[in-house]
Short mmCIF file of C-alpha atoms in Angstrom, two decimals:
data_model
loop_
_atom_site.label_atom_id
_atom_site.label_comp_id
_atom_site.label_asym_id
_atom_site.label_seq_id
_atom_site.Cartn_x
_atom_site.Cartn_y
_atom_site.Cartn_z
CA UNK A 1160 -45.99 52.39 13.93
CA UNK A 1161 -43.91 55.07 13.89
CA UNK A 1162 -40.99 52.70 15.81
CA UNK A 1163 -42.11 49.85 13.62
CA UNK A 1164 -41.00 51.87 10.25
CA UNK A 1165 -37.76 52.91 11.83
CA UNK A 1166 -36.87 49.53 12.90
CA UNK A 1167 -37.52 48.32 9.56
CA UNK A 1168 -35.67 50.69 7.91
CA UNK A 1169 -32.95 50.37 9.92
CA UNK A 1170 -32.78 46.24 9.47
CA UNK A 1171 -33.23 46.96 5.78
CA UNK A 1172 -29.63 49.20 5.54
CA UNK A 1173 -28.26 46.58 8.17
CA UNK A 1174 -29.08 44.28 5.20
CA UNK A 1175 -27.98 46.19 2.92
CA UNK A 1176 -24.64 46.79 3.86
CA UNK A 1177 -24.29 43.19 4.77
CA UNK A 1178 -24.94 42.38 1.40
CA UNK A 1179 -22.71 44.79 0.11
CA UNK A 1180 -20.20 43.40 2.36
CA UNK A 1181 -20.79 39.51 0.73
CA UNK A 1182 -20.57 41.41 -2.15
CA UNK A 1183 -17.26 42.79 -1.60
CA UNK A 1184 -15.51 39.87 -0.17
CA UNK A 1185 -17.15 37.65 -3.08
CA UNK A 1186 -15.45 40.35 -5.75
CA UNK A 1187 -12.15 40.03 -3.50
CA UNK A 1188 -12.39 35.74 -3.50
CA UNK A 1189 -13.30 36.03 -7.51
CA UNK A 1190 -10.24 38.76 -8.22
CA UNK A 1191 -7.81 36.54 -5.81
CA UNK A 1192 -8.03 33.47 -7.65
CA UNK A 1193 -8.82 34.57 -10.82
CA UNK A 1194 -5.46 33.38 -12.64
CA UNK A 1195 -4.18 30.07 -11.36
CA UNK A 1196 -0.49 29.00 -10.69
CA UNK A 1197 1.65 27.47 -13.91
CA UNK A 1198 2.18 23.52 -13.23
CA UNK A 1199 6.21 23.22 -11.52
CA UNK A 1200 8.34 20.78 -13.06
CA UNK A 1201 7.67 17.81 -10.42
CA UNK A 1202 4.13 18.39 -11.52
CA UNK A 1203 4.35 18.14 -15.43
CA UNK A 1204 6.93 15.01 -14.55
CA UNK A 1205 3.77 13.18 -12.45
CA UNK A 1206 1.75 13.47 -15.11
CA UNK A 1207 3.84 12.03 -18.04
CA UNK A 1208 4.17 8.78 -18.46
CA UNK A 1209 6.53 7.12 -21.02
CA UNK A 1210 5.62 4.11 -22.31
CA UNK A 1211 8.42 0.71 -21.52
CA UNK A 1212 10.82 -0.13 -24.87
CA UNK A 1213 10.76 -3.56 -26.31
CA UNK A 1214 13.92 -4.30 -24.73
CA UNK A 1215 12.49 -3.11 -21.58
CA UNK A 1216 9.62 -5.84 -22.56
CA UNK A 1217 11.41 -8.58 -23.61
CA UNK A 1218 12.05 -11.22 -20.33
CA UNK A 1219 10.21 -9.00 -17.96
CA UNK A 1220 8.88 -10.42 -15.43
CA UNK A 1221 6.61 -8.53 -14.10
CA UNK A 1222 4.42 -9.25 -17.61
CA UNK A 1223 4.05 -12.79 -16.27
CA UNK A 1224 1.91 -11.56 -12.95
CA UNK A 1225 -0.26 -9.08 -15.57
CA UNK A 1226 -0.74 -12.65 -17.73
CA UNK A 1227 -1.31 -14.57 -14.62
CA UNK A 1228 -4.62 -16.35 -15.38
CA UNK A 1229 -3.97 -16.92 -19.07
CA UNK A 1230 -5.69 -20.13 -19.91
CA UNK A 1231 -3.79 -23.15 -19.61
CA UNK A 1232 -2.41 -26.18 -21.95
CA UNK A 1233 -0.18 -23.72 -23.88
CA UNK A 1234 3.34 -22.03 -22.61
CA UNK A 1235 2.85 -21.62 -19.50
CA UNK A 1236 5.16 -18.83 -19.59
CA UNK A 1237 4.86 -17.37 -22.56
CA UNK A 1238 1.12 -17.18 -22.60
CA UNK A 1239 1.09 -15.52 -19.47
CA UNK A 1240 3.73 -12.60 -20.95
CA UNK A 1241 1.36 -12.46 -24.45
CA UNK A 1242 -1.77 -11.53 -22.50
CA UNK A 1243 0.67 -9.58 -20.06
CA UNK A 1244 1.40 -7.61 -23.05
CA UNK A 1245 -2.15 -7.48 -24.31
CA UNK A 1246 -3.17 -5.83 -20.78
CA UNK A 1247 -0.35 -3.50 -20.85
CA UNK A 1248 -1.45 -2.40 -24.59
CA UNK A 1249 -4.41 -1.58 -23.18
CA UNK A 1250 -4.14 0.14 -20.08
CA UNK A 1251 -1.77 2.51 -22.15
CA UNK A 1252 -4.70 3.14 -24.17
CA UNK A 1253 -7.30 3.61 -21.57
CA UNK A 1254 -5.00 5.94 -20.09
CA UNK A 1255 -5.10 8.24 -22.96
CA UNK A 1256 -8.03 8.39 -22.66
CA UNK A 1257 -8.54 9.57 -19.38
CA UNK A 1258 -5.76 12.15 -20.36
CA UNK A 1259 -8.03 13.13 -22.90
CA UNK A 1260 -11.76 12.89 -21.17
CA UNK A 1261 -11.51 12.75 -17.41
CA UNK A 1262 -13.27 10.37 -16.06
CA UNK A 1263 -16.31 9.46 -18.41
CA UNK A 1264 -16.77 6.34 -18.92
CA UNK A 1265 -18.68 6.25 -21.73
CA UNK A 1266 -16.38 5.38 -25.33
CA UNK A 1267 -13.42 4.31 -22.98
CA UNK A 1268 -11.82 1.21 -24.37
CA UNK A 1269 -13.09 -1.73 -21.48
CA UNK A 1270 -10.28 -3.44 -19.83
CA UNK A 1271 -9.38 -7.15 -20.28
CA UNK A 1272 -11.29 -9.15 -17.73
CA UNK A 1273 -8.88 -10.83 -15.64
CA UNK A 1274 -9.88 -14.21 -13.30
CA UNK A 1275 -8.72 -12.91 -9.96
CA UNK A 1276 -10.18 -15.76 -7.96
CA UNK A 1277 -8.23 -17.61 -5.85
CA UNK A 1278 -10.44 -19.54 -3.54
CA UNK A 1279 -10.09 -21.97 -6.36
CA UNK A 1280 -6.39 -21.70 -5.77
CA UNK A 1281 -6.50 -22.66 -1.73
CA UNK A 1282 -10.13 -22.74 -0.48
CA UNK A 1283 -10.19 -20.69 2.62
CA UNK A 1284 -10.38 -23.90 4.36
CA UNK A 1285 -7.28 -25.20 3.48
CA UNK A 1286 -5.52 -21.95 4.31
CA UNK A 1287 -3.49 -22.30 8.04
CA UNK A 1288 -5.74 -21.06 10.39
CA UNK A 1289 -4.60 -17.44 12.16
CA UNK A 1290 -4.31 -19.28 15.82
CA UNK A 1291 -2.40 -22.47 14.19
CA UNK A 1292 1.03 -22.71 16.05
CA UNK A 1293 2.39 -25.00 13.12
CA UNK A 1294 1.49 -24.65 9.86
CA UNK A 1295 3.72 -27.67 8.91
CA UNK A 1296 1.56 -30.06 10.70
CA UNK A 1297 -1.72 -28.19 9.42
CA UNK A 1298 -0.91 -28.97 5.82
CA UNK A 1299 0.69 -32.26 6.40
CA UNK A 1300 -2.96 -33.07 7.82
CA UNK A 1301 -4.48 -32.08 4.33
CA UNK A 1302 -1.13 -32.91 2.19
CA UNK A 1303 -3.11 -35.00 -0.46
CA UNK A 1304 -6.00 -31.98 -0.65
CA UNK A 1305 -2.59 -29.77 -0.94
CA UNK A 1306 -0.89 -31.89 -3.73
CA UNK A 1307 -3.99 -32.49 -5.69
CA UNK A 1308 -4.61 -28.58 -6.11
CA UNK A 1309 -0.69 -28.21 -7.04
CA UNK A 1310 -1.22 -30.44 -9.61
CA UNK A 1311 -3.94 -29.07 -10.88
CA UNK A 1312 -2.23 -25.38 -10.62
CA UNK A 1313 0.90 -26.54 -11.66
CA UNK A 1314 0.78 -24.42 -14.75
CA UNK A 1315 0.50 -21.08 -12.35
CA UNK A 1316 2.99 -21.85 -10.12
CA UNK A 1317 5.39 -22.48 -13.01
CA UNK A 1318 4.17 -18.99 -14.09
CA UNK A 1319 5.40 -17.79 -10.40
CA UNK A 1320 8.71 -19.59 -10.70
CA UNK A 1321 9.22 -17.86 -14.17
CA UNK A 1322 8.28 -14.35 -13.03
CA UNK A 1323 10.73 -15.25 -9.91
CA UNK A 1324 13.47 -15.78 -11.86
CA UNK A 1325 13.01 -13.81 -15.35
CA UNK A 1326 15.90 -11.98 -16.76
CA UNK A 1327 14.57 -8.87 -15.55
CA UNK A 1328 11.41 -7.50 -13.24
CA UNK A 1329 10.15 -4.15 -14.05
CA UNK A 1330 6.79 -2.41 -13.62
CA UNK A 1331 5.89 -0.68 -17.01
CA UNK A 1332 1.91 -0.07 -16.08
CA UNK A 1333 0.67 3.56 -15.72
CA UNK A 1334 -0.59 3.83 -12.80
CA UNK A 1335 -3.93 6.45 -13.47
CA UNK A 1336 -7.29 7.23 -11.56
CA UNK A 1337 -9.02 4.34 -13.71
CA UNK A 1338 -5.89 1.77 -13.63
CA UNK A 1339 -6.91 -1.57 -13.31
CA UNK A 1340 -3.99 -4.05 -10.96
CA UNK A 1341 -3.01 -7.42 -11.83
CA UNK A 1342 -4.82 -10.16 -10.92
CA UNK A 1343 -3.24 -9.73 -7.19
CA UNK A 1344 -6.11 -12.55 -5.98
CA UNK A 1345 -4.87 -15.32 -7.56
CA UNK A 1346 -1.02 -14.37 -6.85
CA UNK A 1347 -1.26 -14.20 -3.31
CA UNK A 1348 -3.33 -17.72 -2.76
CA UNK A 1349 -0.68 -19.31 -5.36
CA UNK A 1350 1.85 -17.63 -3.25
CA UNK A 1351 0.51 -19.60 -0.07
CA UNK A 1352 -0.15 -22.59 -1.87
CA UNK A 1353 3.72 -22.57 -2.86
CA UNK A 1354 4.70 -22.25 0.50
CA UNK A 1355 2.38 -24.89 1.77
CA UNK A 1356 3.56 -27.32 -1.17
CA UNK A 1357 7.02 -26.11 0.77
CA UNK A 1358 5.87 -27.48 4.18
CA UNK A 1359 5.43 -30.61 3.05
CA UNK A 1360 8.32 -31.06 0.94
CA UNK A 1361 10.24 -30.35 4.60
CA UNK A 1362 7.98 -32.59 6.51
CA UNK A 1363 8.79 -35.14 3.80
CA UNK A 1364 12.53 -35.30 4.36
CA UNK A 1365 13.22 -32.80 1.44
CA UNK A 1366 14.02 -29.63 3.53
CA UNK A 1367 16.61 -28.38 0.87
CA UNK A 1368 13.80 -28.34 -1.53
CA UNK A 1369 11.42 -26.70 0.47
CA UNK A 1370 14.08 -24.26 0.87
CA UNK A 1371 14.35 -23.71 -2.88
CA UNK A 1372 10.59 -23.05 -2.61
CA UNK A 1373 11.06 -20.69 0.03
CA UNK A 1374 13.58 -18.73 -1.69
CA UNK A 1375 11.66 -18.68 -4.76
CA UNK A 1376 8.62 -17.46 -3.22
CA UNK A 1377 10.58 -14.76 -1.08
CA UNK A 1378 11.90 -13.62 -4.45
CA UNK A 1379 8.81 -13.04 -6.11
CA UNK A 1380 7.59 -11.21 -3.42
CA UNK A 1381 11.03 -8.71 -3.12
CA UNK A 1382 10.70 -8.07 -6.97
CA UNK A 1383 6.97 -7.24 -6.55
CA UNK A 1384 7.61 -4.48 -3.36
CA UNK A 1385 10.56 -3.68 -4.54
CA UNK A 1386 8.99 -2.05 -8.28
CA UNK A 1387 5.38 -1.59 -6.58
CA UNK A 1388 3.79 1.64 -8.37
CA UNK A 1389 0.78 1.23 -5.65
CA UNK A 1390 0.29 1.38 -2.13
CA UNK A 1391 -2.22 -1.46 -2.75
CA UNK A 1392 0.91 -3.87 -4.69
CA UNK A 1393 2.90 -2.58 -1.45
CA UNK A 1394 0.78 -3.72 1.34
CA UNK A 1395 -0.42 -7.41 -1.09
CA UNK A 1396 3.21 -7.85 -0.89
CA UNK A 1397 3.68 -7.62 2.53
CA UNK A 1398 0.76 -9.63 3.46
CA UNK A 1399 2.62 -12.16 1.20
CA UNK A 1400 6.03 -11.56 3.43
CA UNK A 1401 3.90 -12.01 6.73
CA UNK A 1402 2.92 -15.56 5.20
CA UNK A 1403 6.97 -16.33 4.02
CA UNK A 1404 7.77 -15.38 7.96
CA UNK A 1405 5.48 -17.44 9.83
CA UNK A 1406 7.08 -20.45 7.17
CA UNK A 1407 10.08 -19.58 8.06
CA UNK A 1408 9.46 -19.58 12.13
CA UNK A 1409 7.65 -22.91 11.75
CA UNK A 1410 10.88 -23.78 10.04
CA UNK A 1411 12.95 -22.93 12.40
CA UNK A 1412 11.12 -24.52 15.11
CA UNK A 1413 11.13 -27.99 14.13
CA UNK A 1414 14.01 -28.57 16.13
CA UNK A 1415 16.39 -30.11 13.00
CA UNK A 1416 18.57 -27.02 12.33
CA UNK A 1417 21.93 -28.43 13.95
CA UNK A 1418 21.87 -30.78 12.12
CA UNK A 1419 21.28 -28.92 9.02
CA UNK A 1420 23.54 -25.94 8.77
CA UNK A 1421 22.89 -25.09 5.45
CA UNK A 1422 19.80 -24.98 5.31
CA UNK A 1423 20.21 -22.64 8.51
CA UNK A 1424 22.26 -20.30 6.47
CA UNK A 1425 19.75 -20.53 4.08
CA UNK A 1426 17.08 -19.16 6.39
CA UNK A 1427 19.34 -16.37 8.33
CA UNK A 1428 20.40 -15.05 4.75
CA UNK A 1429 16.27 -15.38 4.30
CA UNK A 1430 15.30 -13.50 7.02
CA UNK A 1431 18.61 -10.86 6.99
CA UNK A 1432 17.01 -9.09 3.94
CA UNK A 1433 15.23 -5.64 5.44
CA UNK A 1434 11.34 -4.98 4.42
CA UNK A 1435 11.47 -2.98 1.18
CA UNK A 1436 10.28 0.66 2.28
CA UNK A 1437 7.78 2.46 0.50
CA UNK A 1438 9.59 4.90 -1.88
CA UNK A 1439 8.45 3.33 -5.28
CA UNK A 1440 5.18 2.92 -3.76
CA UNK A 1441 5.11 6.69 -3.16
CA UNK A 1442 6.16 8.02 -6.30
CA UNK A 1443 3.48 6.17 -7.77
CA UNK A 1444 1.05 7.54 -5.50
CA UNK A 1445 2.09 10.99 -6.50
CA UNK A 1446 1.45 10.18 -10.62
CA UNK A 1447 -2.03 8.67 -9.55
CA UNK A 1448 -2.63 12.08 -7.66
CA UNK A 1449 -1.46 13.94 -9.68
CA UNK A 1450 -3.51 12.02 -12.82
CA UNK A 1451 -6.86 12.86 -10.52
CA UNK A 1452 -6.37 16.02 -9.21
CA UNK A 1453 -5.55 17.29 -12.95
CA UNK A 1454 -9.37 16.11 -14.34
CA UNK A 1455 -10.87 18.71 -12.11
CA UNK A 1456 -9.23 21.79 -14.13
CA UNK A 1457 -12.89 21.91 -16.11
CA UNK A 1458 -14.77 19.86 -13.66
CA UNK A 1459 -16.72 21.95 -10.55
CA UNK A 1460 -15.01 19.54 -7.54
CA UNK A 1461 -16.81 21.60 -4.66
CA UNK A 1462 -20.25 23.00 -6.54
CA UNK A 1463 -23.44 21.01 -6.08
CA UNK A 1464 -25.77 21.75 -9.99
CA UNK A 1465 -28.26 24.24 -8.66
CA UNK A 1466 -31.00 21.91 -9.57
CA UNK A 1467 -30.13 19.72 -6.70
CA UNK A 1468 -32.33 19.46 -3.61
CA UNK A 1469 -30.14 20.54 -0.92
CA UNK A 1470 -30.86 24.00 0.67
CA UNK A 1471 -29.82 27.15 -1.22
CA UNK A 1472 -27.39 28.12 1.45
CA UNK A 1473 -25.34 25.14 0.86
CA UNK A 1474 -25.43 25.35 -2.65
CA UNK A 1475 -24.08 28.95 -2.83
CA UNK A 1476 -21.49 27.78 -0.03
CA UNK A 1477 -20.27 25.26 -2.60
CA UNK A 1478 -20.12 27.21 -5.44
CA UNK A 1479 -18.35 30.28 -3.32
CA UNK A 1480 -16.02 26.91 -2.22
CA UNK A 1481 -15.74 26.30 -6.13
CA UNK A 1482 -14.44 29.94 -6.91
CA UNK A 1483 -12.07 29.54 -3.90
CA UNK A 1484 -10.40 26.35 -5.34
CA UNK A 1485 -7.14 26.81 -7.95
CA UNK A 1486 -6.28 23.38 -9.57
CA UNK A 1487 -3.11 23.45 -10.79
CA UNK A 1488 -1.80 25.32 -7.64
CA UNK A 1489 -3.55 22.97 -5.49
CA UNK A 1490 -2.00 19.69 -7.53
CA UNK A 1491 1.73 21.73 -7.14
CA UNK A 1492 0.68 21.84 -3.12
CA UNK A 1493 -0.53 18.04 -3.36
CA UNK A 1494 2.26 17.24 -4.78
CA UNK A 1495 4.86 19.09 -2.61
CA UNK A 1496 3.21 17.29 0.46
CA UNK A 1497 3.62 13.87 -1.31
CA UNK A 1498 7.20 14.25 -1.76
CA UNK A 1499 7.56 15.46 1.96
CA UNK A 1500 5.89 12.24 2.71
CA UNK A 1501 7.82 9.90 0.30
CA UNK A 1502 11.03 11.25 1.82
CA UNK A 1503 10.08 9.78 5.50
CA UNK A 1504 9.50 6.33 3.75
CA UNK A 1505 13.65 6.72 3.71
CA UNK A 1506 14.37 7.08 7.00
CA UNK A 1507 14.49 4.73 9.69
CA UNK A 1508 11.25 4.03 11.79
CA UNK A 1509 12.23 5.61 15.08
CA UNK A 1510 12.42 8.63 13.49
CA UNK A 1511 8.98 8.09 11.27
CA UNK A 1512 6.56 9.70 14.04
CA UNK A 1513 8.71 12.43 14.79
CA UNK A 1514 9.00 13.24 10.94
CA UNK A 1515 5.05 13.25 10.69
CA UNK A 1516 4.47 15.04 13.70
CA UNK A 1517 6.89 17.86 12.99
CA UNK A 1518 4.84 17.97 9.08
CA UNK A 1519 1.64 17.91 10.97
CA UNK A 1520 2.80 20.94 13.10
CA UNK A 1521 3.64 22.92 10.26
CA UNK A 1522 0.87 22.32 8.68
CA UNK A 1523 -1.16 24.11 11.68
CA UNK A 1524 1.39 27.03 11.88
CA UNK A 1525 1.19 27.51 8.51
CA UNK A 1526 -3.13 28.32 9.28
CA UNK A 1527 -3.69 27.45 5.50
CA UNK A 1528 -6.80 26.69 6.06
CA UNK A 1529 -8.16 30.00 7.60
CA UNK A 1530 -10.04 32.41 5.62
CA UNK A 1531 -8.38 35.79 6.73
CA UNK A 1532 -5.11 34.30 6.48
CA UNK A 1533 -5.21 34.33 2.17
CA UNK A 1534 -8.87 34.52 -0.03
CA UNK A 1535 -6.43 32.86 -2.73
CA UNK A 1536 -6.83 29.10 -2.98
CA UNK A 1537 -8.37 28.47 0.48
CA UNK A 1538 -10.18 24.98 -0.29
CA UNK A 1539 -7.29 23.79 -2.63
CA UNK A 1540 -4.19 24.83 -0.17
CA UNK A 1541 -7.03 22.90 2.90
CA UNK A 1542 -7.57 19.42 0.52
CA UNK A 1543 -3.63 19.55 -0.48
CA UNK A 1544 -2.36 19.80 3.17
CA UNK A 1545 -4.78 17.49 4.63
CA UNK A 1546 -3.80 14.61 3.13
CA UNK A 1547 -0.04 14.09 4.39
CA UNK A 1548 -0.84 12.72 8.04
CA UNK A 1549 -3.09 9.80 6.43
CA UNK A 1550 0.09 7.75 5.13
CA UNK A 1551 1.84 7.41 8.04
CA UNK A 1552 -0.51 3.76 8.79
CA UNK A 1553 0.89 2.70 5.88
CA UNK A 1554 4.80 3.11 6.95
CA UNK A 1555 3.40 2.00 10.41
CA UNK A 1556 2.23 -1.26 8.64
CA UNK A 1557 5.84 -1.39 6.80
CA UNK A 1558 7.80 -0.97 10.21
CA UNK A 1559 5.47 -3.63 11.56
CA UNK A 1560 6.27 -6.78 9.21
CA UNK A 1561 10.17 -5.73 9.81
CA UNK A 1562 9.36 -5.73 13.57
CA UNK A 1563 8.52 -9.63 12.88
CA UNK A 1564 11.23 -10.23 10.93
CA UNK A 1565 13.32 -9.12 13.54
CA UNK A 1566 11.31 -11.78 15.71
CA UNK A 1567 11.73 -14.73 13.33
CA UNK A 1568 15.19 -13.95 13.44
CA UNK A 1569 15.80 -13.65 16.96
CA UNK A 1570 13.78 -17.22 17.46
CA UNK A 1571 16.08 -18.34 14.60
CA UNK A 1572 19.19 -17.28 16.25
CA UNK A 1573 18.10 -18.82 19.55
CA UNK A 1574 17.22 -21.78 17.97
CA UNK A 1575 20.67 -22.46 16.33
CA UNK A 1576 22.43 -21.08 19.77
CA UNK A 1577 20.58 -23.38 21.60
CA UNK A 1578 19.35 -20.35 23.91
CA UNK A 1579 17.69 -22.01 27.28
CA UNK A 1580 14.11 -19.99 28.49
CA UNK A 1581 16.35 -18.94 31.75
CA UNK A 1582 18.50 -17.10 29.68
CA UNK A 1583 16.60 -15.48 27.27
CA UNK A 1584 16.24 -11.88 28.86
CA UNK A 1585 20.31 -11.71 29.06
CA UNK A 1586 20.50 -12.47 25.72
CA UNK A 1587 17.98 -10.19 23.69
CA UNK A 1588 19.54 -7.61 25.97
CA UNK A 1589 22.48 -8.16 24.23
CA UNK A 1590 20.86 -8.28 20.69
CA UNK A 1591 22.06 -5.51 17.90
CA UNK A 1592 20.20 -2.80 17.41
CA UNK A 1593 19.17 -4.17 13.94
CA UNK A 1594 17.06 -6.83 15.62
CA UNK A 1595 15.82 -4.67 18.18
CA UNK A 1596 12.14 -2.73 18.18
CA UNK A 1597 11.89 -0.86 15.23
CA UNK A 1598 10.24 1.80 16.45
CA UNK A 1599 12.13 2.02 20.10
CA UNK A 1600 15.33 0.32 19.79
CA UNK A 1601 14.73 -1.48 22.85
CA UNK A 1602 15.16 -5.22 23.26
CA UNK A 1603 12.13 -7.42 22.19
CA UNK A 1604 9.86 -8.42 24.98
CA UNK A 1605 10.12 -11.86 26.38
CA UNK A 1606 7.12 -13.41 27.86
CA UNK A 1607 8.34 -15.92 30.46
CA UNK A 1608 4.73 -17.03 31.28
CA UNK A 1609 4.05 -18.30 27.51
CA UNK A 1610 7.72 -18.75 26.62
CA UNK A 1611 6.87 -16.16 23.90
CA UNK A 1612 9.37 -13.40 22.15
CA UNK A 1613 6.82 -10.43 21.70
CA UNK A 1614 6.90 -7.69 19.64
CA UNK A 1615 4.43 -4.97 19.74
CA UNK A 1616 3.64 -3.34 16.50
CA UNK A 1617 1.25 -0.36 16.13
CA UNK A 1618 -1.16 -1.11 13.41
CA UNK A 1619 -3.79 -3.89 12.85
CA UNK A 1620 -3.01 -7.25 11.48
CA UNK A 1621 -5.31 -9.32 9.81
CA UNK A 1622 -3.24 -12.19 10.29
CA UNK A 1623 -2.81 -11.84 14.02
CA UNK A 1624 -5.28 -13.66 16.12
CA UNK A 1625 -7.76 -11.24 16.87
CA UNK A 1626 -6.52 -8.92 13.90
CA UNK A 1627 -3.88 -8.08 16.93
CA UNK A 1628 -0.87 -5.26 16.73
CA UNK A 1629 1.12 -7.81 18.81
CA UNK A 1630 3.44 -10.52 17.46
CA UNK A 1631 4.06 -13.94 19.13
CA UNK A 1632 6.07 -16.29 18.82
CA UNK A 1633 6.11 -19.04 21.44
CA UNK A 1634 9.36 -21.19 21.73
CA UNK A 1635 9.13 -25.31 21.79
CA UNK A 1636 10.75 -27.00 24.75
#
């Protein structure tokens, strides 16, 4: 007994000072971040937003794709720009109130229900199939299906025309934790529609109006990337450019450009213009971010309510995580990492890895994530530096499309040159660099075997066969 009581006694100070040692380094966490860092300029600029001018307003665009599924038998285009307006009237308003309550839903003015359908647009089976060599033929095989449903849209794709062409294309939406997008659905299948409506104008003997199609459509698209507040507008509109390539390579396979040179030019000044990059994409990702991360200055991000049934180590974990965590530092880190990443959309793809790699690294040398390097801000310094690495799929998916471009422009070029199979590896040895691999600068890969030029991107592609990285495009004899 007498060994008993001293063992006890001695596990009870062991405790003891253990617990005054939690007790300490709690004090030290509490005292470390008890004052939290003043918002930095880039900061307070991410989370202002300015609402557009008439003038900016009057013949935008860009109004026309918010007003896309206005109802029909009016203006076509001037319906679509009044509800346009209406949505952008409101999503000003909803975002004050976010500004002003977070993210509760309840009393928050309801968006305007938009029809984003577009199966009724082009039913899925209508749509060229992902292994279809030539789209031309697949639409020419369902041209009256095709006409009849661009009758029936006619009104939208006038919309699409208009919002092509409009004085001026500018994106005035906030872009906010509860933003709601455009009706993107129903602009992408009217899109394809367009550019099937396009096919068969060329199949028809019109190819000089299919190319006014084309260019139309390829227009649209450039405005929409080009002012994209969103990385989800950003990768809709390359999913639409993907489509406005593979027209163009069926194009350029039918075997008629020689005897069109116009409508060659038209396609090589088509297929010249470089994939838009992500930089407005990115700055709108930082003002979303930054509109997120700035709800949690009263909100408990890491601490579980003490009510709640998971073990009461992990609760007092998250609430010690809770009292290590500094908003407003934490969005200034956030957004410092952001604008690291936006400036790699600028640069050219071969250098895009190396950029991300070299942010990764310093990321780990930096150990901001280790306890005993700093008690001040641990979990907010480990969320903001985390996140960096995670865009570089989407300049990956960027690089990609302009990888096929480069394709579609090589099979254009060989095409017009008359290139024979034999020859083929001479010549793309030969090519510029600006229609070589993105990501390599070598020469695109020719498959002799298939008669194929190959490019090999690095990310997924719905649109592939297979959802495939690799692009193919097999020449005609």
């Amino acid at each position: 007994m007498k060994y008993l009581r001293r063992c006890l006694k001695a596990l009870g100070w062991l405790m003891l000072a253990l617990g005054g040692l939690v007790a300490v380094w709690l004090a030290a966490l509490i005292a470390a971040n008890w004052n939290d860092d003043a918002l930095t300029e880039a900061a307070q600029r991410a989370l202002q937003y300015t609402p557009p001018t008439e003038q900016a307003l009057e013949g935008n665009g860009y109004l026309i794709l918010m007003g896309l599924d206005a109802p029909t038998g009016g203006d076509a285009i001037g319906d679509a720009m009044a509800l346009g307006r209406q949505r952008l009237a409101r999503e000003i308003e909803r975002r004050r109130w976010v500004e002003a309550h977070g993210d509760r839903q309840e009393g928050m003015p309801p968006s305007i229900p938009a029809e984003n359908a577009g199966n009724e647009v082009l039913p899925d089976r209508l749509r060229c199939p992902v292994g279809e060599a030539d789209c031309f033929a697949w639409f020419v095989k369902h041209g009256d299906e095709v006409q009849t449903l661009a009758k029936t849209h006619q009104t939208l794709l006038q919309r699409l025309a208009g919002a092509a062409s409009a004085p001026q294309f500018d994106n005035p939406s906030p872009y906010y934790l509860q933003a709601e997008l455009p009706p993107y659905g129903r602009l992408v299948r009217a899109h394809e529609l367009w550019l099937a409506q396009a096919a068969l104008a060329w199949v028809h003997g019109q190819p000089q109006q299919a190319m006014d199609i084309a260019r139309q459509a390829t227009q649209l698209r450039s405005r929409l990337a080009s002012h994209s507040n969103s990385l989800i507008a950003s990768m809709i509109a390359l999913a639409m450019q993907h489509r406005e390539l593979r027209w163009l390579s069926n194009a350029s396979a039918r075997g008629e450009l020689q005897t069109l040179p116009e409508i060659s030019k038209e396609i090589e000044e088509l297929l010249s213009m470089p994939t838009k990059s992500l930089g407005s994409a990115m700055y709108g990702e930082i003002q979303f971010v930054a509109s997120g991360f700035y709800l949690y200055k009263t909100i408990d991000l890491f601490a579980s309510p003490w009510g709640d049934p998971s073990v009461w180590w992990q609760r007092a974990f998250n609430k010690a995580t809770n009292w290590a965590y500094l908003p407003q530092q934490t969005l200034n880190l956030m957004l410092s990492q952001l604008q690291k990443v936006q400036a790699i959309s600028g640069i050219p793809a071969q250098q895009q890895s190396a950029a991300f790699s070299k942010l990764t690294q310093q990321l780990v040398d930096n150990e901001a994530c280790l306890p005993w390097k700093s008690l001040r801000n641990i979990a907010g310094t480990c969320l903001a530096v985390s996140t960096a690495p995670s865009y570089q799929s989407y300049f990956q998916r960027v690089a990609d499309i302009d990888g096929y471009r480069r394709l579609v422009l090589l099979q254009h070029r060989a095409a017009v040159e008359n290139v024979a199979p034999a020859d083929m590896p001479a010549w793309l040895a030969q090519s510029p660099q600006a229609l070589r691999n993105p990501y390599t600068l070598e020469p695109m890969q020719w498959d002799a075997a298939t008669r194929s030029l190959v490019f090999e991107g690095r990310e997924k592609q719905n649109q592939n066969p297979d959802q495939s990285p690799t692009y193919r495009i097999r020449l005609r004899s």
